PDB file of N, CA and C in Angstrom:
ATOM      1  N   MET A   1       2.010 -11.468  21.698  1.00 51.00           N
ATOM      2  CA  MET A   1       2.525 -10.218  21.159  1.00 51.00           C
ATOM      3  C   MET A   1       2.014 -10.055  19.725  1.00 51.00           C
ATOM      4  N   GLY A   2       1.429  -8.912  19.426  1.00 61.00           N
ATOM      5  CA  GLY A   2       0.864  -8.672  18.110  1.00 61.00           C
ATOM      6  C   GLY A   2       1.897  -8.193  17.109  1.00 61.00           C
ATOM      7  N   ARG A   3       1.452  -8.119  15.889  1.00 68.00           N
ATOM      8  CA  ARG A   3       2.321  -7.615  14.823  1.00 68.00           C
ATOM      9  C   ARG A   3       2.400  -6.099  14.919  1.00 68.00           C
ATOM     10  N   PRO A   4       3.555  -5.531  14.567  1.00 79.00           N
ATOM     11  CA  PRO A   4       3.641  -4.069  14.565  1.00 79.00           C
ATOM     12  C   PRO A   4       2.868  -3.502  13.381  1.00 79.00           C
ATOM     13  N   ALA A   5       2.031  -2.526  13.667  1.00 85.00           N
ATOM     14  CA  ALA A   5       1.257  -1.881  12.600  1.00 85.00           C
ATOM     15  C   ALA A   5       2.191  -1.073  11.708  1.00 85.00           C
ATOM     16  N   ASN A   6       1.761  -0.902  10.475  1.00 93.00           N
ATOM     17  CA  ASN A   6       2.539  -0.113   9.527  1.00 93.00           C
ATOM     18  C   ASN A   6       1.972   1.306   9.514  1.00 93.00           C
ATOM     19  N   ASP A   7       2.409   2.103  10.479  1.00 95.00           N
ATOM     20  CA  ASP A   7       1.911   3.472  10.597  1.00 95.00           C
ATOM     21  C   ASP A   7       2.371   4.366   9.451  1.00 95.00           C
ATOM     22  N   ARG A   8       3.498   4.034   8.836  1.00 96.00           N
ATOM     23  CA  ARG A   8       3.998   4.865   7.731  1.00 96.00           C
ATOM     24  C   ARG A   8       3.089   4.773   6.515  1.00 96.00           C
ATOM     25  N   LEU A   9       2.676   3.569   6.173  1.00 97.00           N
ATOM     26  CA  LEU A   9       1.775   3.414   5.032  1.00 97.00           C
ATOM     27  C   LEU A   9       0.433   4.073   5.342  1.00 97.00           C
ATOM     28  N   ARG A  10      -0.084   3.840   6.540  1.00 97.00           N
ATOM     29  CA  ARG A  10      -1.366   4.439   6.927  1.00 97.00           C
ATOM     30  C   ARG A  10      -1.279   5.964   6.856  1.00 97.00           C
ATOM     31  N   ALA A  11      -0.206   6.536   7.362  1.00 97.00           N
ATOM     32  CA  ALA A  11      -0.046   7.996   7.337  1.00 97.00           C
ATOM     33  C   ALA A  11       0.062   8.518   5.907  1.00 97.00           C
ATOM     34  N   ALA A  12       0.786   7.780   5.052  1.00 97.00           N
ATOM     35  CA  ALA A  12       0.925   8.201   3.651  1.00 97.00           C
ATOM     36  C   ALA A  12      -0.428   8.170   2.953  1.00 97.00           C
ATOM     37  N   ARG A  13      -1.236   7.156   3.239  1.00 97.00           N
ATOM     38  CA  ARG A  13      -2.571   7.078   2.640  1.00 97.00           C
ATOM     39  C   ARG A  13      -3.449   8.220   3.140  1.00 97.00           C
ATOM     40  N   ARG A  14      -3.409   8.454   4.427  1.00 97.00           N
ATOM     41  CA  ARG A  14      -4.263   9.493   5.016  1.00 97.00           C
ATOM     42  C   ARG A  14      -3.821  10.911   4.646  1.00 97.00           C
ATOM     43  N   ALA A  15      -2.607  11.051   4.153  1.00 97.00           N
ATOM     44  CA  ALA A  15      -2.121  12.369   3.731  1.00 97.00           C
ATOM     45  C   ALA A  15      -2.647  12.742   2.343  1.00 97.00           C
ATOM     46  N   ARG A  16      -3.259  11.792   1.666  1.00 97.00           N
ATOM     47  CA  ARG A  16      -3.812  12.015   0.319  1.00 97.00           C
ATOM     48  C   ARG A  16      -5.326  12.153   0.408  1.00 97.00           C
ATOM     49  N   LEU A  17      -5.869  13.005  -0.443  1.00 97.00           N
ATOM     50  CA  LEU A  17      -7.317  13.175  -0.483  1.00 97.00           C
ATOM     51  C   LEU A  17      -7.948  12.210  -1.480  1.00 97.00           C
ATOM     52  N   SER A  18      -9.172  11.846  -1.205  1.00 97.00           N
ATOM     53  CA  SER A  18      -9.941  10.987  -2.087  1.00 97.00           C
ATOM     54  C   SER A  18     -10.116  11.649  -3.447  1.00 97.00           C
ATOM     55  N   PRO A  19      -9.993  10.880  -4.519  1.00 95.00           N
ATOM     56  CA  PRO A  19     -10.219  11.446  -5.851  1.00 95.00           C
ATOM     57  C   PRO A  19     -11.696  11.767  -6.104  1.00 95.00           C
ATOM     58  N   SER A  20     -12.569  11.390  -5.182  1.00 95.00           N
ATOM     59  CA  SER A  20     -14.005  11.631  -5.348  1.00 95.00           C
ATOM     60  C   SER A  20     -14.378  13.102  -5.197  1.00 95.00           C
ATOM     61  N   GLY A  21     -13.457  13.887  -4.617  1.00 95.00           N
ATOM     62  CA  GLY A  21     -13.744  15.297  -4.386  1.00 95.00           C
ATOM     63  C   GLY A  21     -14.526  15.539  -3.106  1.00 95.00           C
ATOM     64  N   SER A  22     -14.668  14.517  -2.284  1.00 95.00           N
ATOM     65  CA  SER A  22     -15.441  14.625  -1.043  1.00 95.00           C
ATOM     66  C   SER A  22     -14.707  15.392   0.051  1.00 95.00           C
ATOM     67  N   GLY A  23     -13.396  15.571  -0.114  1.00 96.00           N
ATOM     68  CA  GLY A  23     -12.602  16.207   0.927  1.00 96.00           C
ATOM     69  C   GLY A  23     -12.127  15.230   1.983  1.00 96.00           C
ATOM     70  N   ARG A  24     -12.518  13.980   1.867  1.00 97.00           N
ATOM     71  CA  ARG A  24     -12.078  12.947   2.819  1.00 97.00           C
ATOM     72  C   ARG A  24     -10.714  12.409   2.405  1.00 97.00           C
ATOM     73  N   VAL A  25     -10.103  11.683   3.332  1.00 97.00           N
ATOM     74  CA  VAL A  25      -8.817  11.063   3.018  1.00 97.00           C
ATOM     75  C   VAL A  25      -9.024   9.895   2.071  1.00 97.00           C
ATOM     76  N   LEU A  26      -7.960   9.529   1.399  1.00 98.00           N
ATOM     77  CA  LEU A  26      -7.967   8.389   0.482  1.00 98.00           C
ATOM     78  C   LEU A  26      -8.350   7.134   1.265  1.00 98.00           C
ATOM     79  N   SER A  27      -9.362   6.430   0.809  1.00 98.00           N
ATOM     80  CA  SER A  27      -9.786   5.204   1.482  1.00 98.00           C
ATOM     81  C   SER A  27      -8.868   4.048   1.091  1.00 98.00           C
ATOM     82  N   ARG A  28      -8.965   2.980   1.836  1.00 98.00           N
ATOM     83  CA  ARG A  28      -8.177   1.787   1.494  1.00 98.00           C
ATOM     84  C   ARG A  28      -8.555   1.281   0.108  1.00 98.00           C
ATOM     85  N   GLN A  29      -9.848   1.293  -0.209  1.00 98.00           N
ATOM     86  CA  GLN A  29     -10.265   0.805  -1.521  1.00 98.00           C
ATOM     87  C   GLN A  29      -9.782   1.724  -2.633  1.00 98.00           C
ATOM     88  N   GLU A  30      -9.798   3.024  -2.405  1.00 98.00           N
ATOM     89  CA  GLU A  30      -9.296   3.957  -3.418  1.00 98.00           C
ATOM     90  C   GLU A  30      -7.804   3.766  -3.639  1.00 98.00           C
ATOM     91  N   LEU A  31      -7.061   3.508  -2.565  1.00 98.00           N
ATOM     92  CA  LEU A  31      -5.632   3.212  -2.719  1.00 98.00           C
ATOM     93  C   LEU A  31      -5.459   1.918  -3.503  1.00 98.00           C
ATOM     94  N   ALA A  32      -6.236   0.908  -3.174  1.00 98.00           N
ATOM     95  CA  ALA A  32      -6.155  -0.363  -3.893  1.00 98.00           C
ATOM     96  C   ALA A  32      -6.451  -0.162  -5.374  1.00 98.00           C
ATOM     97  N   ASP A  33      -7.479   0.622  -5.679  1.00 97.00           N
ATOM     98  CA  ASP A  33      -7.826   0.889  -7.079  1.00 97.00           C
ATOM     99  C   ASP A  33      -6.680   1.585  -7.807  1.00 97.00           C
ATOM    100  N   ALA A  34      -6.042   2.539  -7.138  1.00 97.00           N
ATOM    101  CA  ALA A  34      -4.926   3.268  -7.748  1.00 97.00           C
ATOM    102  C   ALA A  34      -3.723   2.356  -7.957  1.00 97.00           C
ATOM    103  N   VAL A  35      -3.457   1.477  -7.007  1.00 97.00           N
ATOM    104  CA  VAL A  35      -2.356   0.515  -7.143  1.00 97.00           C
ATOM    105  C   VAL A  35      -2.638  -0.425  -8.311  1.00 97.00           C
ATOM    106  N   ASN A  36      -3.860  -0.929  -8.403  1.00 97.00           N
ATOM    107  CA  ASN A  36      -4.223  -1.823  -9.513  1.00 97.00           C
ATOM    108  C   ASN A  36      -4.113  -1.109 -10.852  1.00 97.00           C
ATOM    109  N   ALA A  37      -4.536   0.154 -10.915  1.00 96.00           N
ATOM    110  CA  ALA A  37      -4.429   0.918 -12.165  1.00 96.00           C
ATOM    111  C   ALA A  37      -2.964   1.096 -12.550  1.00 96.00           C
ATOM    112  N   TYR A  38      -2.113   1.396 -11.566  1.00 97.00           N
ATOM    113  CA  TYR A  38      -0.679   1.545 -11.828  1.00 97.00           C
ATOM    114  C   TYR A  38      -0.104   0.236 -12.366  1.00 97.00           C
ATOM    115  N   LEU A  39      -0.454  -0.875 -11.733  1.00 96.00           N
ATOM    116  CA  LEU A  39       0.049  -2.178 -12.172  1.00 96.00           C
ATOM    117  C   LEU A  39      -0.361  -2.461 -13.606  1.00 96.00           C
ATOM    118  N   HIS A  40      -1.583  -2.110 -13.948  1.00 95.00           N
ATOM    119  CA  HIS A  40      -2.062  -2.351 -15.308  1.00 95.00           C
ATOM    120  C   HIS A  40      -1.357  -1.439 -16.316  1.00 95.00           C
ATOM    121  N   GLU A  41      -1.186  -0.171 -15.967  1.00 95.00           N
ATOM    122  CA  GLU A  41      -0.571   0.807 -16.872  1.00 95.00           C
ATOM    123  C   GLU A  41       0.920   0.579 -17.059  1.00 95.00           C
ATOM    124  N   HIS A  42       1.587   0.033 -16.058  1.00 93.00           N
ATOM    125  CA  HIS A  42       3.039  -0.135 -16.105  1.00 93.00           C
ATOM    126  C   HIS A  42       3.434  -1.603 -16.104  1.00 93.00           C
ATOM    127  N   GLY A  43       2.919  -2.320 -17.050  1.00 84.00           N
ATOM    128  CA  GLY A  43       3.309  -3.712 -17.169  1.00 84.00           C
ATOM    129  C   GLY A  43       2.168  -4.624 -17.544  1.00 84.00           C
ATOM    130  N   GLY A  44       0.983  -4.069 -17.657  1.00 81.00           N
ATOM    131  CA  GLY A  44      -0.149  -4.868 -18.074  1.00 81.00           C
ATOM    132  C   GLY A  44      -0.609  -5.904 -17.077  1.00 81.00           C
ATOM    133  N   GLN A  45      -0.149  -5.800 -15.845  1.00 80.00           N
ATOM    134  CA  GLN A  45      -0.552  -6.764 -14.834  1.00 80.00           C
ATOM    135  C   GLN A  45      -1.973  -6.474 -14.360  1.00 80.00           C
ATOM    136  N   THR A  46      -2.681  -7.514 -14.059  1.00 79.00           N
ATOM    137  CA  THR A  46      -3.986  -7.370 -13.448  1.00 79.00           C
ATOM    138  C   THR A  46      -3.780  -7.523 -11.952  1.00 79.00           C
ATOM    139  N   GLY A  47      -3.868  -6.420 -11.259  1.00 73.00           N
ATOM    140  CA  GLY A  47      -3.650  -6.449  -9.819  1.00 73.00           C
ATOM    141  C   GLY A  47      -4.848  -7.020  -9.087  1.00 73.00           C
ATOM    142  N   ILE A  48      -4.577  -7.615  -7.970  1.00 89.00           N
ATOM    143  CA  ILE A  48      -5.643  -8.162  -7.142  1.00 89.00           C
ATOM    144  C   ILE A  48      -5.647  -7.505  -5.770  1.00 89.00           C
ATOM    145  N   VAL A  49      -5.117  -6.296  -5.721  1.00 96.00           N
ATOM    146  CA  VAL A  49      -5.092  -5.563  -4.463  1.00 96.00           C
ATOM    147  C   VAL A  49      -6.503  -5.047  -4.204  1.00 96.00           C
ATOM    148  N   ASP A  50      -6.985  -5.250  -2.974  1.00 98.00           N
ATOM    149  CA  ASP A  50      -8.278  -4.714  -2.580  1.00 98.00           C
ATOM    150  C   ASP A  50      -8.133  -4.060  -1.206  1.00 98.00           C
ATOM    151  N   ALA A  51      -9.219  -3.529  -0.686  1.00 98.00           N
ATOM    152  CA  ALA A  51      -9.168  -2.841   0.608  1.00 98.00           C
ATOM    153  C   ALA A  51      -8.673  -3.777   1.709  1.00 98.00           C
ATOM    154  N   GLY A  52      -9.040  -5.044   1.631  1.00 98.00           N
ATOM    155  CA  GLY A  52      -8.587  -6.008   2.633  1.00 98.00           C
ATOM    156  C   GLY A  52      -7.080  -6.194   2.612  1.00 98.00           C
ATOM    157  N   TYR A  53      -6.500  -6.217   1.416  1.00 98.00           N
ATOM    158  CA  TYR A  53      -5.046  -6.343   1.288  1.00 98.00           C
ATOM    159  C   TYR A  53      -4.362  -5.113   1.876  1.00 98.00           C
ATOM    160  N   VAL A  54      -4.863  -3.927   1.530  1.00 98.00           N
ATOM    161  CA  VAL A  54      -4.285  -2.691   2.079  1.00 98.00           C
ATOM    162  C   VAL A  54      -4.378  -2.716   3.604  1.00 98.00           C
ATOM    163  N   GLY A  55      -5.498  -3.174   4.136  1.00 98.00           N
ATOM    164  CA  GLY A  55      -5.655  -3.290   5.582  1.00 98.00           C
ATOM    165  C   GLY A  55      -4.642  -4.223   6.204  1.00 98.00           C
ATOM    166  N   LYS A  56      -4.377  -5.348   5.532  1.00 97.00           N
ATOM    167  CA  LYS A  56      -3.376  -6.292   6.050  1.00 97.00           C
ATOM    168  C   LYS A  56      -1.989  -5.665   6.070  1.00 97.00           C
ATOM    169  N   VAL A  57      -1.679  -4.870   5.051  1.00 97.00           N
ATOM    170  CA  VAL A  57      -0.379  -4.197   5.030  1.00 97.00           C
ATOM    171  C   VAL A  57      -0.328  -3.158   6.140  1.00 97.00           C
ATOM    172  N   GLU A  58      -1.400  -2.403   6.317  1.00 97.00           N
ATOM    173  CA  GLU A  58      -1.423  -1.376   7.376  1.00 97.00           C
ATOM    174  C   GLU A  58      -1.349  -1.996   8.764  1.00 97.00           C
ATOM    175  N   ARG A  59      -1.936  -3.169   8.945  1.00 96.00           N
ATOM    176  CA  ARG A  59      -1.908  -3.833  10.257  1.00 96.00           C
ATOM    177  C   ARG A  59      -0.614  -4.597  10.504  1.00 96.00           C
ATOM    178  N   GLY A  60       0.243  -4.719   9.487  1.00 93.00           N
ATOM    179  CA  GLY A  60       1.505  -5.428   9.652  1.00 93.00           C
ATOM    180  C   GLY A  60       1.409  -6.917   9.404  1.00 93.00           C
ATOM    181  N   VAL A  61       0.257  -7.399   8.927  1.00 95.00           N
ATOM    182  CA  VAL A  61       0.130  -8.814   8.589  1.00 95.00           C
ATOM    183  C   VAL A  61       1.025  -9.114   7.387  1.00 95.00           C
ATOM    184  N   ILE A  62       1.020  -8.200   6.427  1.00 95.00           N
ATOM    185  CA  ILE A  62       1.921  -8.273   5.274  1.00 95.00           C
ATOM    186  C   ILE A  62       2.927  -7.146   5.434  1.00 95.00           C
ATOM    187  N   ARG A  63       4.205  -7.492   5.561  1.00 94.00           N
ATOM    188  CA  ARG A  63       5.229  -6.463   5.780  1.00 94.00           C
ATOM    189  C   ARG A  63       6.135  -6.246   4.582  1.00 94.00           C
ATOM    190  N   TRP A  64       6.109  -7.194   3.631  1.00 95.00           N
ATOM    191  CA  TRP A  64       6.981  -7.094   2.465  1.00 95.00           C
ATOM    192  C   TRP A  64       6.195  -7.542   1.233  1.00 95.00           C
ATOM    193  N   PRO A  65       5.350  -6.659   0.688  1.00 95.00           N
ATOM    194  CA  PRO A  65       4.619  -7.018  -0.534  1.00 95.00           C
ATOM    195  C   PRO A  65       5.599  -7.337  -1.659  1.00 95.00           C
ATOM    196  N   ASN A  66       5.111  -8.010  -2.696  1.00 93.00           N
ATOM    197  CA  ASN A  66       6.017  -8.341  -3.794  1.00 93.00           C
ATOM    198  C   ASN A  66       6.526  -7.059  -4.460  1.00 93.00           C
ATOM    199  N   ALA A  67       7.567  -7.196  -5.268  1.00 94.00           N
ATOM    200  CA  ALA A  67       8.266  -6.033  -5.835  1.00 94.00           C
ATOM    201  C   ALA A  67       7.340  -5.132  -6.652  1.00 94.00           C
ATOM    202  N   ALA A  68       6.461  -5.719  -7.452  1.00 94.00           N
ATOM    203  CA  ALA A  68       5.551  -4.906  -8.275  1.00 94.00           C
ATOM    204  C   ALA A  68       4.585  -4.115  -7.397  1.00 94.00           C
ATOM    205  N   TYR A  69       4.075  -4.735  -6.347  1.00 96.00           N
ATOM    206  CA  TYR A  69       3.152  -4.034  -5.446  1.00 96.00           C
ATOM    207  C   TYR A  69       3.873  -2.908  -4.711  1.00 96.00           C
ATOM    208  N   ARG A  70       5.106  -3.181  -4.251  1.00 97.00           N
ATOM    209  CA  ARG A  70       5.862  -2.126  -3.558  1.00 97.00           C
ATOM    210  C   ARG A  70       6.091  -0.937  -4.487  1.00 97.00           C
ATOM    211  N   GLN A  71       6.466  -1.219  -5.733  1.00 97.00           N
ATOM    212  CA  GLN A  71       6.685  -0.147  -6.703  1.00 97.00           C
ATOM    213  C   GLN A  71       5.399   0.656  -6.917  1.00 97.00           C
ATOM    214  N   ALA A  72       4.280  -0.032  -7.041  1.00 97.00           N
ATOM    215  CA  ALA A  72       3.005   0.643  -7.259  1.00 97.00           C
ATOM    216  C   ALA A  72       2.622   1.499  -6.048  1.00 97.00           C
ATOM    217  N   PHE A  73       2.777   0.962  -4.844  1.00 98.00           N
ATOM    218  CA  PHE A  73       2.485   1.749  -3.637  1.00 98.00           C
ATOM    219  C   PHE A  73       3.368   2.999  -3.589  1.00 98.00           C
ATOM    220  N   ARG A  74       4.669   2.831  -3.890  1.00 98.00           N
ATOM    221  CA  ARG A  74       5.583   3.985  -3.873  1.00 98.00           C
ATOM    222  C   ARG A  74       5.139   5.039  -4.880  1.00 98.00           C
ATOM    223  N   ALA A  75       4.798   4.620  -6.101  1.00 98.00           N
ATOM    224  CA  ALA A  75       4.404   5.560  -7.147  1.00 98.00           C
ATOM    225  C   ALA A  75       3.104   6.278  -6.785  1.00 98.00           C
ATOM    226  N   VAL A  76       2.127   5.546  -6.351  1.00 97.00           N
ATOM    227  CA  VAL A  76       0.819   6.125  -6.036  1.00 97.00           C
ATOM    228  C   VAL A  76       0.910   7.091  -4.857  1.00 97.00           C
ATOM    229  N   LEU A  77       1.724   6.739  -3.861  1.00 98.00           N
ATOM    230  CA  LEU A  77       1.811   7.561  -2.653  1.00 98.00           C
ATOM    231  C   LEU A  77       2.978   8.551  -2.679  1.00 98.00           C
ATOM    232  N   GLY A  78       3.749   8.554  -3.759  1.00 97.00           N
ATOM    233  CA  GLY A  78       4.845   9.502  -3.890  1.00 97.00           C
ATOM    234  C   GLY A  78       5.986   9.262  -2.919  1.00 97.00           C
ATOM    235  N   ALA A  79       6.228   8.003  -2.597  1.00 97.00           N
ATOM    236  CA  ALA A  79       7.295   7.653  -1.661  1.00 97.00           C
ATOM    237  C   ALA A  79       8.594   7.398  -2.418  1.00 97.00           C
ATOM    238  N   GLY A  80       9.714   7.752  -1.809  1.00 97.00           N
ATOM    239  CA  GLY A  80      11.007   7.568  -2.433  1.00 97.00           C
ATOM    240  C   GLY A  80      11.616   6.200  -2.228  1.00 97.00           C
ATOM    241  N   SER A  81      11.158   5.488  -1.201  1.00 97.00           N
ATOM    242  CA  SER A  81      11.749   4.185  -0.905  1.00 97.00           C
ATOM    243  C   SER A  81      10.725   3.293  -0.210  1.00 97.00           C
ATOM    244  N   ASP A  82      11.045   2.013  -0.164  1.00 97.00           N
ATOM    245  CA  ASP A  82      10.196   1.075   0.570  1.00 97.00           C
ATOM    246  C   ASP A  82      10.126   1.451   2.044  1.00 97.00           C
ATOM    247  N   ALA A  83      11.252   1.869   2.601  1.00 96.00           N
ATOM    248  CA  ALA A  83      11.298   2.240   4.015  1.00 96.00           C
ATOM    249  C   ALA A  83      10.373   3.412   4.321  1.00 96.00           C
ATOM    250  N   ASP A  84      10.204   4.319   3.356  1.00 97.00           N
ATOM    251  CA  ASP A  84       9.299   5.452   3.565  1.00 97.00           C
ATOM    252  C   ASP A  84       7.867   4.994   3.815  1.00 97.00           C
ATOM    253  N   LEU A  85       7.531   3.818   3.314  1.00 97.00           N
ATOM    254  CA  LEU A  85       6.184   3.275   3.502  1.00 97.00           C
ATOM    255  C   LEU A  85       6.148   2.172   4.560  1.00 97.00           C
ATOM    256  N   GLY A  86       7.253   2.003   5.284  1.00 96.00           N
ATOM    257  CA  GLY A  86       7.285   1.034   6.363  1.00 96.00           C
ATOM    258  C   GLY A  86       7.420  -0.413   5.921  1.00 96.00           C
ATOM    259  N   PHE A  87       7.819  -0.641   4.663  1.00 96.00           N
ATOM    260  CA  PHE A  87       8.012  -2.007   4.191  1.00 96.00           C
ATOM    261  C   PHE A  87       9.386  -2.497   4.624  1.00 96.00           C
ATOM    262  N   TYR A  88       9.448  -3.734   5.087  1.00 89.00           N
ATOM    263  CA  TYR A  88      10.733  -4.327   5.438  1.00 89.00           C
ATOM    264  C   TYR A  88      10.681  -5.829   5.295  1.00 89.00           C
ATOM    265  N   VAL A  89      11.837  -6.397   5.014  1.00 87.00           N
ATOM    266  CA  VAL A  89      11.964  -7.833   4.830  1.00 87.00           C
ATOM    267  C   VAL A  89      11.839  -8.511   6.191  1.00 87.00           C
ATOM    268  N   VAL A  90      11.085  -9.590   6.210  1.00 74.00           N
ATOM    269  CA  VAL A  90      10.932 -10.377   7.429  1.00 74.00           C
ATOM    270  C   VAL A  90      12.004 -11.458   7.423  1.00 74.00           C
ATOM    271  N   ARG A  91      12.895 -11.393   8.384  1.00 74.00           N
ATOM    272  CA  ARG A  91      13.962 -12.386   8.492  1.00 74.00           C
ATOM    273  C   ARG A  91      13.498 -13.544   9.360  1.00 74.00           C
ATOM    274  N   GLY A  92      13.770 -14.766   8.914  1.00 62.00           N
ATOM    275  CA  GLY A  92      13.317 -15.962   9.639  1.00 62.00           C
ATOM    276  C   GLY A  92      14.196 -16.368  10.746  1.00 62.00           C
TER     277      GLY A  92
END
């Protein structure tokens, strides 16, 4: 049985246009860049989010990013809560 994909995060990303002006949807790397910029601007953190990390979150490999990453994803994607982006705590 596979992991459940995070369709909410994927849909939120695809609902945004690329800042390149190409008319395409926001790519995973563009989302990662925006998350890293947010982390740097709001706390001076050097983010290590890349397209591969965003892909892991979208595929459900990572279901509960750390608090700073969740905050950055919410801010960048305009989400009101973690649940809006499909994030949830994994209970053991």
